[in-house]
Amino acid sequence: EVQLLESGGGLVQPGGSLRLSCAASGFTFSSYAMSWVRQAPGKGLEWVSAIRNSGSNTYDADSVKGRFTISRDNSKSTLYLQMDSLRAEDTAVYYCAKCQSGTSCYGGLDYWGQGILVTVSS
Amino acid sequence: QTVVTQEPSFSVSPGGTVTLTCGLSSGSVSTGYYPSWYQQTPGQAPRTVIYSTNTRSSGVPDRFSGSILGNKAALTITGAQADDESDYYCVLYMGSGISVFGGGTKLTVL
């Protein structure tokens, strides 16, 4: 059974940093691209970042480019999202998701974590 | 900037058929955008319904189907049930590793 478990969320002040982790199990982690998706309170889903199976390529939405960094450790089957220079508008539930393919998420997402809340507020 | 468009809301009667669409603010959606669809109920994580235009995700009932209709991607629910009442989001792959979500459609079954 595929499982994705996010951790590392919480309350952070504007301008601060936070690192999210996503522990994956039930599939060969190193074979698939992975992604982060977020959802602000009462709003729709927003694609944030994706990373190739090898970690050699990363892709970011314009809204987080230069502030967020996606990475992975295939030896630990874990996905990360380093979030710097956080803003109030980054407040959201962040979901870790598995991509259908290995190179990018062109085929869509097939499994999702339960999500973790990040609140940016003073 | 290209926007992915969805109907804000839709209503269907129990047992009825509904088609939700996913378009582009500029241009047509084709299979090359690999449209996918996700279902979300309040307080829950999204669930994948359809990927790569028309492939049902594991465990999804066959009353859900995906297609390209005209210049849009479409999600059709045939024989809608009460527990299909959810928000539905489409995603289009824009190339170069970038994906974009639509704004979502709130589906009511009544």
PDB file of N, CA, C and O in Angstrom, chain B residues 35-84:
ATOM      1  N   PRO B  35      -4.452  15.800 -19.420  1.00  0.00           N
ATOM      2  CA  PRO B  35      -5.378  16.252 -18.379  1.00  0.00           C
ATOM      3  C   PRO B  35      -5.652  15.164 -17.346  1.00  0.00           C
ATOM      4  O   PRO B  35      -5.799  13.986 -17.670  1.00  0.00           O
ATOM      5  N   SER B  36      -5.699  15.590 -16.093  1.00  0.00           N
ATOM      6  CA  SER B  36      -6.026  14.677 -15.005  1.00  0.00           C
ATOM      7  C   SER B  36      -7.070  15.342 -14.114  1.00  0.00           C
ATOM      8  O   SER B  36      -7.226  16.567 -14.122  1.00  0.00           O
ATOM      9  N   TRP B  37      -7.782  14.533 -13.355  1.00  0.00           N
ATOM     10  CA  TRP B  37      -8.902  14.996 -12.546  1.00  0.00           C
ATOM     11  C   TRP B  37      -8.797  14.461 -11.120  1.00  0.00           C
ATOM     12  O   TRP B  37      -8.436  13.296 -10.921  1.00  0.00           O
ATOM     13  N   TYR B  38      -9.154  15.320 -10.159  1.00  0.00           N
ATOM     14  CA  TYR B  38      -9.037  14.985  -8.749  1.00  0.00           C
ATOM     15  C   TYR B  38     -10.327  15.368  -8.027  1.00  0.00           C
ATOM     16  O   TYR B  38     -10.913  16.403  -8.292  1.00  0.00           O
ATOM     17  N   GLN B  39     -10.712  14.487  -7.108  1.00  0.00           N
ATOM     18  CA  GLN B  39     -11.916  14.688  -6.320  1.00  0.00           C
ATOM     19  C   GLN B  39     -11.511  15.031  -4.890  1.00  0.00           C
ATOM     20  O   GLN B  39     -10.593  14.405  -4.332  1.00  0.00           O
ATOM     21  N   GLN B  40     -12.183  16.014  -4.304  1.00  0.00           N
ATOM     22  CA  GLN B  40     -11.863  16.381  -2.930  1.00  0.00           C
ATOM     23  C   GLN B  40     -13.123  16.735  -2.172  1.00  0.00           C
ATOM     24  O   GLN B  40     -13.905  17.567  -2.607  1.00  0.00           O
ATOM     25  N   THR B  41     -13.308  16.091  -1.033  1.00  0.00           N
ATOM     26  CA  THR B  41     -14.394  16.453  -0.129  1.00  0.00           C
ATOM     27  C   THR B  41     -13.811  17.296   0.997  1.00  0.00           C
ATOM     28  O   THR B  41     -12.614  17.202   1.289  1.00  0.00           O
ATOM     29  N   PRO B  42     -14.625  18.136   1.632  1.00  0.00           N
ATOM     30  CA  PRO B  42     -14.119  19.066   2.651  1.00  0.00           C
ATOM     31  C   PRO B  42     -13.328  18.369   3.750  1.00  0.00           C
ATOM     32  O   PRO B  42     -13.772  17.354   4.299  1.00  0.00           O
ATOM     33  N   GLY B  43     -12.152  18.908   4.035  1.00  0.00           N
ATOM     34  CA  GLY B  43     -11.320  18.386   5.104  1.00  0.00           C
ATOM     35  C   GLY B  43     -10.516  17.161   4.754  1.00  0.00           C
ATOM     36  O   GLY B  43      -9.774  16.643   5.600  1.00  0.00           O
ATOM     37  N   GLN B  44     -10.640  16.699   3.509  1.00  0.00           N
ATOM     38  CA  GLN B  44      -9.927  15.490   3.083  1.00  0.00           C
ATOM     39  C   GLN B  44      -8.862  15.818   2.040  1.00  0.00           C
ATOM     40  O   GLN B  44      -8.926  16.845   1.360  1.00  0.00           O
ATOM     41  N   ALA B  45      -7.902  14.913   1.914  1.00  0.00           N
ATOM     42  CA  ALA B  45      -6.920  15.038   0.854  1.00  0.00           C
ATOM     43  C   ALA B  45      -7.575  14.735  -0.491  1.00  0.00           C
ATOM     44  O   ALA B  45      -8.569  14.006  -0.555  1.00  0.00           O
ATOM     45  N   PRO B  46      -7.040  15.293  -1.560  1.00  0.00           N
ATOM     46  CA  PRO B  46      -7.578  14.952  -2.889  1.00  0.00           C
ATOM     47  C   PRO B  46      -7.403  13.466  -3.192  1.00  0.00           C
ATOM     48  O   PRO B  46      -6.524  12.797  -2.660  1.00  0.00           O
ATOM     49  N   ARG B  47      -8.247  12.992  -4.087  1.00  0.00           N
ATOM     50  CA  ARG B  47      -8.187  11.620  -4.565  1.00  0.00           C
ATOM     51  C   ARG B  47      -8.113  11.687  -6.082  1.00  0.00           C
ATOM     52  O   ARG B  47      -8.874  12.434  -6.704  1.00  0.00           O
ATOM     53  N   THR B  48      -7.221  10.918  -6.669  1.00  0.00           N
ATOM     54  CA  THR B  48      -7.096  10.914  -8.121  1.00  0.00           C
ATOM     55  C   THR B  48      -8.232  10.120  -8.749  1.00  0.00           C
ATOM     56  O   THR B  48      -8.491   8.981  -8.352  1.00  0.00           O
ATOM     57  N   VAL B  49      -8.877  10.716  -9.725  1.00  0.00           N
ATOM     58  CA  VAL B  49      -9.989  10.060 -10.421  1.00  0.00           C
ATOM     59  C   VAL B  49      -9.543   9.587 -11.809  1.00  0.00           C
ATOM     60  O   VAL B  49      -9.703   8.421 -12.151  1.00  0.00           O
ATOM     61  N   ILE B  50      -8.996  10.512 -12.577  1.00  0.00           N
ATOM     62  CA  ILE B  50      -8.596  10.240 -13.973  1.00  0.00           C
ATOM     63  C   ILE B  50      -7.207  10.826 -14.188  1.00  0.00           C
ATOM     64  O   ILE B  50      -6.931  11.948 -13.735  1.00  0.00           O
ATOM     65  N   TYR B  51      -6.350  10.096 -14.929  1.00  0.00           N
ATOM     66  CA  TYR B  51      -5.082  10.668 -15.345  1.00  0.00           C
ATOM     67  C   TYR B  51      -4.840  10.380 -16.825  1.00  0.00           C
ATOM     68  O   TYR B  51      -5.503   9.510 -17.405  1.00  0.00           O
ATOM     69  N   SER B  52      -3.942  11.150 -17.403  1.00  0.00           N
ATOM     70  CA  SER B  52      -3.636  11.007 -18.833  1.00  0.00           C
ATOM     71  C   SER B  52      -4.908  10.932 -19.675  1.00  0.00           C
ATOM     72  O   SER B  52      -5.098   9.994 -20.457  1.00  0.00           O
ATOM     73  N   THR B  53      -5.742  11.913 -19.510  1.00  0.00           N
ATOM     74  CA  THR B  53      -6.981  12.127 -20.266  1.00  0.00           C
ATOM     75  C   THR B  53      -8.108  11.185 -19.867  1.00  0.00           C
ATOM     76  O   THR B  53      -9.221  11.637 -19.581  1.00  0.00           O
ATOM     77  N   ASN B  54      -7.863   9.868 -19.901  1.00  0.00           N
ATOM     78  CA  ASN B  54      -8.997   8.954 -19.786  1.00  0.00           C
ATOM     79  C   ASN B  54      -8.707   7.671 -19.016  1.00  0.00           C
ATOM     80  O   ASN B  54      -9.475   6.698 -19.109  1.00  0.00           O
ATOM     81  N   THR B  55      -7.624   7.618 -18.271  1.00  0.00           N
ATOM     82  CA  THR B  55      -7.296   6.425 -17.495  1.00  0.00           C
ATOM     83  C   THR B  55      -7.804   6.567 -16.071  1.00  0.00           C
ATOM     84  O   THR B  55      -7.411   7.497 -15.365  1.00  0.00           O
ATOM     85  N   ARG B  56      -8.682   5.657 -15.673  1.00  0.00           N
ATOM     86  CA  ARG B  56      -9.210   5.716 -14.307  1.00  0.00           C
ATOM     87  C   ARG B  56      -8.161   5.254 -13.310  1.00  0.00           C
ATOM     88  O   ARG B  56      -7.460   4.253 -13.534  1.00  0.00           O
ATOM     89  N   SER B  57      -8.069   5.969 -12.208  1.00  0.00           N
ATOM     90  CA  SER B  57      -7.152   5.585 -11.150  1.00  0.00           C
ATOM     91  C   SER B  57      -7.673   4.325 -10.462  1.00  0.00           C
ATOM     92  O   SER B  57      -8.865   4.002 -10.525  1.00  0.00           O
ATOM     93  N   SER B  58      -6.785   3.628  -9.797  1.00  0.00           N
ATOM     94  CA  SER B  58      -7.146   2.388  -9.119  1.00  0.00           C
ATOM     95  C   SER B  58      -8.297   2.593  -8.145  1.00  0.00           C
ATOM     96  O   SER B  58      -8.283   3.518  -7.331  1.00  0.00           O
ATOM     97  N   GLY B  59      -9.316   1.731  -8.251  1.00  0.00           N
ATOM     98  CA  GLY B  59     -10.435   1.787  -7.325  1.00  0.00           C
ATOM     99  C   GLY B  59     -11.533   2.763  -7.693  1.00  0.00           C
ATOM    100  O   GLY B  59     -12.561   2.828  -7.009  1.00  0.00           O
ATOM    101  N   VAL B  60     -11.355   3.516  -8.749  1.00  0.00           N
ATOM    102  CA  VAL B  60     -12.377   4.491  -9.155  1.00  0.00           C
ATOM    103  C   VAL B  60     -13.473   3.780  -9.954  1.00  0.00           C
ATOM    104  O   VAL B  60     -13.166   3.039 -10.899  1.00  0.00           O
ATOM    105  N   PRO B  61     -14.723   3.994  -9.602  1.00  0.00           N
ATOM    106  CA  PRO B  61     -15.823   3.309 -10.307  1.00  0.00           C
ATOM    107  C   PRO B  61     -15.866   3.696 -11.779  1.00  0.00           C
ATOM    108  O   PRO B  61     -15.496   4.808 -12.160  1.00  0.00           O
ATOM    109  N   ASP B  62     -16.395   2.769 -12.599  1.00  0.00           N
ATOM    110  CA  ASP B  62     -16.404   3.031 -14.044  1.00  0.00           C
ATOM    111  C   ASP B  62     -17.483   4.019 -14.465  1.00  0.00           C
ATOM    112  O   ASP B  62     -17.633   4.311 -15.662  1.00  0.00           O
ATOM    113  N   ARG B  63     -18.230   4.563 -13.521  1.00  0.00           N
ATOM    114  CA  ARG B  63     -19.165   5.639 -13.879  1.00  0.00           C
ATOM    115  C   ARG B  63     -18.422   6.954 -14.134  1.00  0.00           C
ATOM    116  O   ARG B  63     -19.001   7.919 -14.634  1.00  0.00           O
ATOM    117  N   PHE B  64     -17.131   6.999 -13.772  1.00  0.00           N
ATOM    118  CA  PHE B  64     -16.287   8.153 -14.064  1.00  0.00           C
ATOM    119  C   PHE B  64     -15.519   7.889 -15.360  1.00  0.00           C
ATOM    120  O   PHE B  64     -14.894   6.836 -15.512  1.00  0.00           O
ATOM    121  N   SER B  65     -15.544   8.845 -16.263  1.00  0.00           N
ATOM    122  CA  SER B  65     -14.770   8.704 -17.489  1.00  0.00           C
ATOM    123  C   SER B  65     -14.209  10.051 -17.903  1.00  0.00           C
ATOM    124  O   SER B  65     -14.794  11.102 -17.608  1.00  0.00           O
ATOM    125  N   GLY B  66     -13.069  10.005 -18.574  1.00  0.00           N
ATOM    126  CA  GLY B  66     -12.427  11.220 -19.048  1.00  0.00           C
ATOM    127  C   GLY B  66     -12.316  11.215 -20.557  1.00  0.00           C
ATOM    128  O   GLY B  66     -12.237  10.160 -21.184  1.00  0.00           O
ATOM    129  N   SER B  67     -12.293  12.411 -21.135  1.00  0.00           N
ATOM    130  CA  SER B  67     -12.223  12.521 -22.584  1.00  0.00           C
ATOM    131  C   SER B  67     -11.807  13.935 -22.965  1.00  0.00           C
ATOM    132  O   SER B  67     -11.634  14.806 -22.105  1.00  0.00           O
ATOM    133  N   ILE B  68     -11.651  14.131 -24.269  1.00  0.00           N
ATOM    134  CA  ILE B  68     -11.513  15.473 -24.847  1.00  0.00           C
ATOM    135  C   ILE B  68     -12.812  15.747 -25.600  1.00  0.00           C
ATOM    136  O   ILE B  68     -13.200  14.953 -26.484  1.00  0.00           O
ATOM    137  N   LEU B  69     -13.479  16.819 -25.246  1.00  0.00           N
ATOM    138  CA  LEU B  69     -14.711  17.216 -25.925  1.00  0.00           C
ATOM    139  C   LEU B  69     -14.499  18.584 -26.545  1.00  0.00           C
ATOM    140  O   LEU B  69     -14.391  19.584 -25.816  1.00  0.00           O
ATOM    141  N   GLY B  70     -14.457  18.604 -27.857  1.00  0.00           N
ATOM    142  CA  GLY B  70     -14.185  19.878 -28.514  1.00  0.00           C
ATOM    143  C   GLY B  70     -12.798  20.368 -28.151  1.00  0.00           C
ATOM    144  O   GLY B  70     -11.799  19.669 -28.360  1.00  0.00           O
ATOM    145  N   ASN B  71     -12.725  21.557 -27.571  1.00  0.00           N
ATOM    146  CA  ASN B  71     -11.417  22.116 -27.221  1.00  0.00           C
ATOM    147  C   ASN B  71     -11.124  22.059 -25.733  1.00  0.00           C
ATOM    148  O   ASN B  71     -10.283  22.808 -25.227  1.00  0.00           O
ATOM    149  N   LYS B  72     -11.840  21.141 -25.022  1.00  0.00           N
ATOM    150  CA  LYS B  72     -11.645  21.040 -23.581  1.00  0.00           C
ATOM    151  C   LYS B  72     -11.492  19.585 -23.160  1.00  0.00           C
ATOM    152  O   LYS B  72     -11.934  18.673 -23.854  1.00  0.00           O
ATOM    153  N   ALA B  73     -10.887  19.391 -21.995  1.00  0.00           N
ATOM    154  CA  ALA B  73     -10.911  18.090 -21.354  1.00  0.00           C
ATOM    155  C   ALA B  73     -12.226  17.977 -20.601  1.00  0.00           C
ATOM    156  O   ALA B  73     -12.791  18.991 -20.158  1.00  0.00           O
ATOM    157  N   ALA B  74     -12.702  16.763 -20.450  1.00  0.00           N
ATOM    158  CA  ALA B  74     -13.998  16.558 -19.818  1.00  0.00           C
ATOM    159  C   ALA B  74     -13.958  15.385 -18.855  1.00  0.00           C
ATOM    160  O   ALA B  74     -13.281  14.382 -19.104  1.00  0.00           O
ATOM    161  N   LEU B  75     -14.695  15.550 -17.761  1.00  0.00           N
ATOM    162  CA  LEU B  75     -14.919  14.465 -16.808  1.00  0.00           C
ATOM    163  C   LEU B  75     -16.424  14.222 -16.786  1.00  0.00           C
ATOM    164  O   LEU B  75     -17.192  15.136 -16.473  1.00  0.00           O
ATOM    165  N   THR B  76     -16.821  13.007 -17.125  1.00  0.00           N
ATOM    166  CA  THR B  76     -18.236  12.650 -17.152  1.00  0.00           C
ATOM    167  C   THR B  76     -18.531  11.651 -16.056  1.00  0.00           C
ATOM    168  O   THR B  76     -17.814  10.664 -15.890  1.00  0.00           O
ATOM    169  N   ILE B  77     -19.575  11.938 -15.311  1.00  0.00           N
ATOM    170  CA  ILE B  77     -20.063  11.014 -14.283  1.00  0.00           C
ATOM    171  C   ILE B  77     -21.427  10.528 -14.752  1.00  0.00           C
ATOM    172  O   ILE B  77     -22.359  11.327 -14.920  1.00  0.00           O
ATOM    173  N   THR B  78     -21.533   9.220 -14.969  1.00  0.00           N
ATOM    174  CA  THR B  78     -22.772   8.629 -15.467  1.00  0.00           C
ATOM    175  C   THR B  78     -23.440   7.858 -14.334  1.00  0.00           C
ATOM    176  O   THR B  78     -22.852   6.930 -13.783  1.00  0.00           O
ATOM    177  N   GLY B  79     -24.667   8.250 -14.003  1.00  0.00           N
ATOM    178  CA  GLY B  79     -25.328   7.618 -12.861  1.00  0.00           C
ATOM    179  C   GLY B  79     -24.794   8.178 -11.557  1.00  0.00           C
ATOM    180  O   GLY B  79     -24.317   7.449 -10.694  1.00  0.00           O
ATOM    181  N   ALA B  80     -24.860   9.492 -11.414  1.00  0.00           N
ATOM    182  CA  ALA B  80     -24.276  10.154 -10.247  1.00  0.00           C
ATOM    183  C   ALA B  80     -24.892   9.646  -8.944  1.00  0.00           C
ATOM    184  O   ALA B  80     -26.100   9.372  -8.868  1.00  0.00           O
ATOM    185  N   GLN B  81     -24.044   9.533  -7.938  1.00  0.00           N
ATOM    186  CA  GLN B  81     -24.485   9.099  -6.620  1.00  0.00           C
ATOM    187  C   GLN B  81     -24.227  10.211  -5.601  1.00  0.00           C
ATOM    188  O   GLN B  81     -23.416  11.113  -5.833  1.00  0.00           O
ATOM    189  N   ALA B  82     -24.880  10.092  -4.483  1.00  0.00           N
ATOM    190  CA  ALA B  82     -24.774  11.138  -3.460  1.00  0.00           C
ATOM    191  C   ALA B  82     -23.331  11.367  -3.026  1.00  0.00           C
ATOM    192  O   ALA B  82     -22.917  12.515  -2.791  1.00  0.00           O
ATOM    193  N   ASP B  83     -22.556  10.300  -2.942  1.00  0.00           N
ATOM    194  CA  ASP B  83     -21.185  10.492  -2.473  1.00  0.00           C
ATOM    195  C   ASP B  83     -20.248  10.996  -3.564  1.00  0.00           C
ATOM    196  O   ASP B  83     -19.043  11.125  -3.346  1.00  0.00           O
ATOM    197  N   ASP B  84     -20.795  11.309  -4.738  1.00  0.00           N
ATOM    198  CA  ASP B  84     -19.997  11.996  -5.770  1.00  0.00           C
ATOM    199  C   ASP B  84     -19.974  13.491  -5.525  1.00  0.00           C
ATOM    200  O   ASP B  84     -19.244  14.222  -6.216  1.00  0.00           O
TER     201      ASP B  84
END
